[in-house]
XYZ file of C-alpha atoms in Angstrom:
400
model
C 12.252 -10.246 26.912
C 15.909 -10.638 25.875
C 17.398 -11.629 22.521
C 19.574 -14.756 22.246
C 21.694 -16.110 19.404
C 21.543 -19.875 19.099
C 23.226 -22.655 17.172
C 21.365 -25.946 16.983
C 20.842 -29.046 14.852
C 17.628 -30.685 13.680
C 16.922 -34.401 13.921
C 17.817 -34.647 10.207
C 21.270 -33.197 10.927
C 20.628 -29.730 9.488
C 22.502 -26.999 11.381
C 20.437 -23.906 12.210
C 21.635 -20.497 13.343
C 19.305 -17.764 14.401
C 17.960 -15.507 17.101
C 14.949 -15.748 19.368
C 13.418 -13.729 22.161
C 12.912 -15.290 25.574
C 12.686 -14.328 29.245
C 16.091 -15.843 30.112
C 18.789 -18.183 28.802
C 17.302 -21.287 30.435
C 13.878 -20.562 28.941
C 15.500 -20.094 25.527
C 17.176 -23.524 25.762
C 13.872 -25.142 26.795
C 12.037 -23.418 23.952
C 14.590 -24.688 21.410
C 14.462 -28.191 22.877
C 10.666 -28.180 22.491
C 11.263 -27.623 18.779
C 13.141 -30.972 18.721
C 16.456 -29.187 18.214
C 19.801 -30.292 19.593
C 21.164 -27.089 21.143
C 24.876 -26.366 20.796
C 25.093 -22.766 21.871
C 22.847 -20.036 23.298
C 24.325 -16.595 23.941
C 22.589 -13.335 24.957
C 22.740 -10.408 22.560
C 22.196 -6.707 23.004
C 18.530 -6.499 21.950
C 18.934 -2.920 20.749
C 22.089 -3.459 18.697
C 20.900 -6.714 17.155
C 17.379 -5.657 16.406
C 16.529 -5.919 12.712
C 15.795 -2.466 11.363
C 13.774 -2.199 8.187
C 13.095 0.923 6.179
C 9.415 0.607 5.337
C 7.951 -2.887 5.243
C 10.254 -5.864 5.984
C 8.955 -7.607 2.843
C 8.258 -5.745 -0.375
C 4.966 -6.546 -2.069
C 6.740 -7.655 -5.243
C 8.809 -10.166 -3.248
C 5.687 -11.314 -1.420
C 3.803 -11.929 -4.684
C 6.774 -13.857 -6.080
C 6.950 -15.936 -2.896
C 3.269 -16.893 -3.169
C 3.547 -17.836 -6.838
C 6.630 -19.968 -6.163
C 4.914 -21.601 -3.169
C 1.861 -22.409 -5.284
C 3.996 -23.818 -8.117
C 5.959 -26.073 -5.762
C 2.807 -27.493 -4.164
C 1.179 -28.079 -7.556
C 4.333 -29.916 -8.659
C 3.768 -32.421 -5.845
C 6.610 -31.258 -3.600
C 5.914 -31.807 0.092
C 4.940 -28.792 2.200
C 8.054 -29.004 4.397
C 10.372 -29.288 1.405
C 8.594 -26.399 -0.314
C 9.106 -24.151 2.709
C 12.792 -25.101 2.938
C 13.340 -24.439 -0.780
C 11.669 -21.047 -0.544
C 13.765 -20.154 2.517
C 16.929 -20.931 0.554
C 15.904 -19.014 -2.573
C 14.452 -15.803 -1.132
C 16.605 -12.679 -0.933
C 14.521 -11.220 1.900
C 16.260 -11.675 5.237
C 13.009 -11.263 7.181
C 11.209 -13.879 5.079
C 14.166 -16.276 5.216
C 14.258 -16.187 9.027
C 10.474 -16.538 9.293
C 10.370 -19.506 6.910
C 13.186 -21.180 8.845
C 11.160 -21.004 12.049
C 7.926 -21.983 10.257
C 9.647 -25.041 8.797
C 10.677 -26.235 12.256
C 7.203 -25.638 13.692
C 5.414 -27.399 10.813
C 7.677 -30.432 11.340
C 6.511 -30.458 14.966
C 2.903 -30.689 13.793
C 1.907 -27.037 14.106
C -0.444 -25.898 11.352
C 1.067 -23.673 8.671
C -1.588 -20.997 9.257
C -0.932 -20.955 13.015
C 2.786 -20.560 12.408
C 2.312 -17.810 9.811
C -0.039 -15.963 12.153
C 2.979 -15.100 14.315
C 4.363 -12.893 11.521
C 1.587 -10.347 10.762
C 4.060 -7.958 9.108
C 4.975 -10.622 6.546
C 1.767 -12.585 6.038
C -1.542 -10.668 5.824
C -4.563 -11.817 7.798
C -6.369 -12.673 4.569
C -3.635 -15.127 3.530
C -3.588 -16.753 6.978
C -7.373 -17.161 6.949
C -7.348 -18.667 3.467
C -4.536 -21.102 4.296
C -6.423 -22.148 7.424
C -9.471 -22.808 5.259
C -7.364 -24.807 2.807
C -5.872 -26.910 5.616
C -9.336 -27.772 6.938
C -10.767 -28.606 3.506
C -7.641 -30.357 2.256
C -7.355 -27.963 -0.674
C -4.185 -26.118 0.291
C -2.802 -26.291 -3.273
C -5.918 -24.674 -4.748
C -5.982 -22.044 -2.022
C -2.337 -21.103 -2.582
C -2.956 -20.840 -6.315
C -5.956 -18.565 -5.757
C -4.023 -16.464 -3.255
C -1.097 -16.098 -5.645
C -3.477 -14.974 -8.400
C -5.351 -12.670 -6.007
C -2.266 -10.882 -4.703
C -0.860 -10.615 -8.229
C -4.034 -8.772 -9.241
C -3.845 -6.587 -6.141
C -0.215 -5.772 -6.903
C -1.085 -4.871 -10.490
C -3.936 -2.602 -9.375
C -1.726 -0.957 -6.766
C 0.947 -0.330 -9.386
C -1.662 1.217 -11.685
C -2.943 3.491 -8.921
C 0.569 4.376 -7.807
C 1.692 5.210 -11.337
C -1.403 7.266 -12.092
C -1.175 9.303 -8.882
C 2.615 9.575 -8.618
C 3.077 11.140 -12.052
C 1.106 14.342 -11.358
C 2.742 14.695 -7.936
C 6.222 14.463 -9.486
C 5.400 16.936 -12.247
C 3.766 19.372 -9.798
C 6.792 19.135 -7.486
C 9.077 19.758 -10.453
C 7.030 22.837 -11.364
C 7.285 24.190 -7.816
C 11.069 23.644 -7.726
C 11.564 25.427 -11.057
C 9.339 28.319 -9.970
C 11.142 28.757 -6.653
C 14.539 28.581 -8.398
C 13.552 31.293 -10.888
C 12.066 33.534 -8.201
C 14.989 33.179 -5.787
C 18.013 33.154 -8.107
C 17.070 34.516 -11.542
C 14.405 37.187 -11.002
C 16.432 39.183 -8.402
C 19.309 39.583 -10.910
C 17.018 41.226 -13.439
C 15.302 43.175 -10.643
C 18.606 44.847 -9.739
C 19.239 45.495 -13.433
C 15.859 47.196 -13.918
C 16.330 49.273 -10.755
C 19.631 50.631 -12.030
C 17.887 51.995 -15.140
C 15.054 53.574 -13.159
C 11.608 54.176 -14.585
C 8.298 52.544 -13.816
C 8.098 48.801 -14.348
C 5.077 46.981 -15.839
C 2.509 45.637 -13.351
C 3.357 42.011 -14.044
C 7.034 42.678 -13.353
C 6.240 44.511 -10.120
C 4.087 41.586 -8.939
C 6.734 38.966 -9.741
C 9.509 41.026 -8.122
C 7.336 41.572 -5.053
C 6.603 37.868 -4.742
C 10.301 37.064 -5.252
C 11.272 39.456 -2.465
C 8.615 38.013 -0.179
C 9.945 34.472 -0.681
C 13.547 35.546 -0.035
C 12.585 37.376 3.134
C 10.078 34.904 4.551
C 11.371 31.577 3.175
C 11.258 30.143 6.695
C 7.514 30.802 6.779
C 6.939 28.541 3.754
C 9.069 25.762 5.227
C 7.268 26.060 8.560
C 3.914 25.948 6.808
C 4.870 22.794 4.878
C 6.145 21.102 8.045
C 2.995 22.106 9.926
C 0.808 20.690 7.176
C 2.794 17.440 7.188
C 2.511 17.085 10.983
C -1.194 17.943 10.869
C -1.763 15.345 8.137
C -0.014 12.635 10.189
C -1.995 13.529 13.309
C -5.280 13.498 11.388
C -4.432 10.086 9.907
C -3.867 8.713 13.417
C -7.396 9.641 14.499
C -10.183 7.412 13.279
C -12.520 10.333 12.529
C -9.829 12.242 10.659
C -8.726 9.185 8.679
C -12.357 8.509 7.725
C -12.795 12.094 6.482
C -9.565 11.853 4.447
C -10.709 8.600 2.825
C -14.078 10.171 2.068
C -12.417 13.306 0.668
C -10.253 11.225 -1.687
C -13.329 9.457 -3.047
C -15.067 12.814 -3.574
C -12.207 14.346 -5.570
C -13.060 15.082 -9.198
C -11.599 12.583 -11.696
C -9.155 11.065 -9.177
C -11.953 10.086 -6.783
C -13.703 7.944 -9.395
C -10.428 6.191 -10.186
C -9.691 5.421 -6.509
C -13.291 4.256 -6.008
C -12.953 1.706 -8.825
C -9.676 0.441 -7.349
C -11.198 0.041 -3.865
C -14.285 -1.762 -5.214
C -12.090 -4.048 -7.315
C -10.132 -4.978 -4.187
C -13.312 -5.504 -2.177
C -15.035 -7.775 -4.714
C -11.875 -9.787 -5.421
C -11.227 -10.361 -1.711
C -14.789 -11.323 -0.862
C -15.033 -13.591 -3.899
C -11.782 -15.397 -3.025
C -12.864 -15.956 0.587
C -16.310 -17.261 -0.324
C -14.842 -19.473 -3.053
C -12.633 -21.074 -0.392
C -15.665 -21.935 1.773
C -14.959 -19.249 4.383
C -18.224 -18.462 6.250
C -19.807 -15.319 4.837
C -19.787 -13.399 8.139
C -16.090 -14.071 8.588
C -15.437 -13.300 4.909
C -17.141 -9.898 5.159
C -15.232 -9.053 8.348
C -11.863 -9.993 6.834
C -12.666 -8.066 3.644
C -13.563 -4.961 5.660
C -10.150 -5.078 7.356
C -8.164 -5.226 4.100
C -10.281 -3.115 1.730
C -8.125 -0.033 2.383
C -10.863 2.608 2.645
C -12.789 3.407 5.815
C -15.934 4.500 4.008
C -16.288 1.128 2.277
C -15.136 -0.651 5.445
C -17.944 0.841 7.532
C -20.569 -0.128 4.951
C -19.220 -3.693 4.909
C -19.451 -3.865 8.697
C -23.063 -2.695 8.399
C -23.580 -5.468 5.829
C -22.229 -7.970 8.337
C -24.745 -6.741 10.900
C -27.449 -6.993 8.259
C -26.505 -10.638 7.609
C -26.576 -11.400 11.328
C -30.161 -10.124 11.386
C -31.011 -12.441 8.500
C -31.196 -9.642 5.941
C -29.411 -9.121 2.633
C -25.718 -8.348 2.269
C -26.613 -5.636 -0.231
C -29.178 -3.820 1.947
C -26.749 -1.348 3.633
C -25.171 -0.687 0.216
C -28.445 0.457 -1.344
C -28.591 4.209 -1.642
C -24.972 4.644 -0.502
C -23.102 6.899 -2.908
C -19.914 4.806 -2.968
C -21.613 1.628 -4.287
C -22.836 1.630 -7.920
C -26.016 -0.188 -8.824
C -23.984 -2.843 -10.704
C -22.477 -4.219 -7.496
C -25.795 -4.148 -5.628
C -27.665 -5.927 -8.418
C -24.965 -8.586 -8.872
C -24.864 -9.263 -5.118
C -28.640 -9.650 -5.026
C -28.535 -12.055 -7.992
C -25.732 -14.000 -6.324
C -27.606 -14.242 -3.023
C -30.825 -15.433 -4.673
C -29.067 -17.955 -6.928
C -26.547 -19.219 -4.365
C -23.604 -18.175 -6.544
C -22.446 -15.042 -4.721
C -18.751 -15.854 -5.158
C -19.170 -16.188 -8.942
C -21.119 -12.923 -9.220
C -18.496 -11.079 -7.162
C -15.736 -12.575 -9.293
C -17.416 -11.241 -12.435
C -17.811 -7.795 -10.887
C -14.159 -7.888 -9.821
C -13.153 -8.618 -13.410
C -15.206 -5.661 -14.634
C -13.651 -3.241 -12.148
C -10.177 -4.637 -12.699
C -10.527 -3.763 -16.380
C -12.017 -0.360 -15.557
C -9.080 0.457 -13.274
C -6.627 -0.216 -16.093
C -8.634 1.883 -18.552
C -9.159 4.682 -16.006
C -5.435 4.714 -15.232
C -4.555 5.291 -18.888
C -7.252 7.958 -19.243
C -6.149 9.708 -16.049
C -2.557 9.911 -17.231
C -3.550 11.148 -20.692
C -5.799 13.799 -19.104
C -3.469 15.011 -16.349
C -0.330 15.152 -18.480
C -1.393 18.047 -20.774
C -3.025 19.901 -17.856
C 0.202 19.804 -15.827
C 2.309 20.782 -18.841
C 0.030 23.775 -19.503
C 0.160 24.728 -15.808
C 3.959 24.562 -15.804
C 4.142 26.539 -19.061
C 1.848 29.279 -17.683
C 3.851 29.698 -14.464
C 7.228 29.779 -16.183
C 5.795 31.894 -18.993
C 4.553 34.570 -16.571
C 7.962 34.791 -14.934
C 9.744 35.019 -18.279
C 7.210 37.586 -19.497
C 7.807 39.720 -16.419
C 11.481 39.859 -17.400
C 11.093 40.277 -21.146
C 8.511 43.110 -21.147
C 10.725 45.621 -19.251
C 13.683 44.680 -21.471
C 11.736 45.751 -24.564
C 10.985 49.049 -22.830
C 14.689 49.502 -22.133
C 15.586 48.807 -25.748
C 13.133 51.498 -26.865
C 14.942 54.085 -24.761
C 18.227 53.543 -26.596
C-alpha cells in the first residue's frame, strides 16, 4: 500500500485535500471517483516521511468527550447529520479527528452508515460507541444514543481523572522522596564523611550505616540503574502476556486500600457500560461481550465472559458472579432483581450511580490517608540522614 496526496471537489463544490492509502495511483483515482469526487490531482508521497506520528493516543480523551457532547448538542438542535459532521470537522483542533471526520462526511453522503464509517477508525472511536451508534441508526434514536454516549464517556472521564489523581499523587511524592534521598547520599553525605574522617575517632552506628550506604551507591550506581531498567522491561513483557497481565490486574485489586478503590472504579465502569448498552436495546449477549472488552480489568472481564456463557445456557447473568471475591453482594442482588423484574438496565444504572459516588468519596479518602503517610515517610528518611550528620558533629564539639 502506498500513500497518495489528492486534491478533489465534491458535487457541492467544496474543495478537499487529503491523503489516502491505495495499491497504485490508478486505484487511488478510482477510489476517489467512487466517493463522487471530481479529482484534480493525485500524487504519490513517501509513506514513511508523510506518516502521521502521534505521541500516545491520536485523540485525547478530553477532546473525545468534548466531541461527543458537541455532536449530541448539534443533533438535538435539529441540525442534519452531514452538517453536524462538517461543523465538528471545522471546529476540532485534533488533526486526526479532523481528517477522519472529513472522510466520514464524504462516506455518509454516499449512503454509508455512520457506524460503518466510524468502524474504520478504531483508534479514534471505541467499539462501544460504534455499537451504540449502530443501535441508534437501526432504532431511529441516534440523537438519544449520542446524548447517552456523551453522558457515559463524561462519567468515564471523570472517574478516570479521579483514579489518575489519587494514584499519581503518591507516585510523585515517592519519586520526590527518592530523588532527595539519592541527592543527599551522593552529594551531601560524602562531604561530611571526609570531614569526620579528618578528625578521626569512632563514628556513631547510624553515621557508619549512612556513610556505608552512600559509598555503595556511588560505587555501584550502575547496578541500581540496571535493576530499574530490568524491572521496567520485565513489567512490559509481563503485560504483553495474557497470564502475566491477568496476574497484574488481580494483584492491583488485592492491594490494601488502593485495591478497593480500583475495584470500585472498575465496577462503576462495568455497570455504566452494561446499563447504557441494554438501555439502547442492544441484545444482552452482545452487551455483555462488549462490556467485557472495555471494562479494563481481566479478572472482571473473565467473569463477564462466564456470565455470557451462563446466559447462553439459559441461566442467570449473576450466577458466575456469586461467590467471586471481586463482586459485592449489592451488584449480584440488583442484577437478580433486574432479571426477575425485566428492568436490568435500570438496576444497573442505579448500581452505577452508587459506585460512581463511592469512587469520588474513596478518592478523597485515599488522598487524605496517603498524604500524611508519605510526608512521614519522607521526614523519617531525610531525618535519619540529617541525624547521621548531626550526631557526630555534637561529639566533635565536645572535644573542643
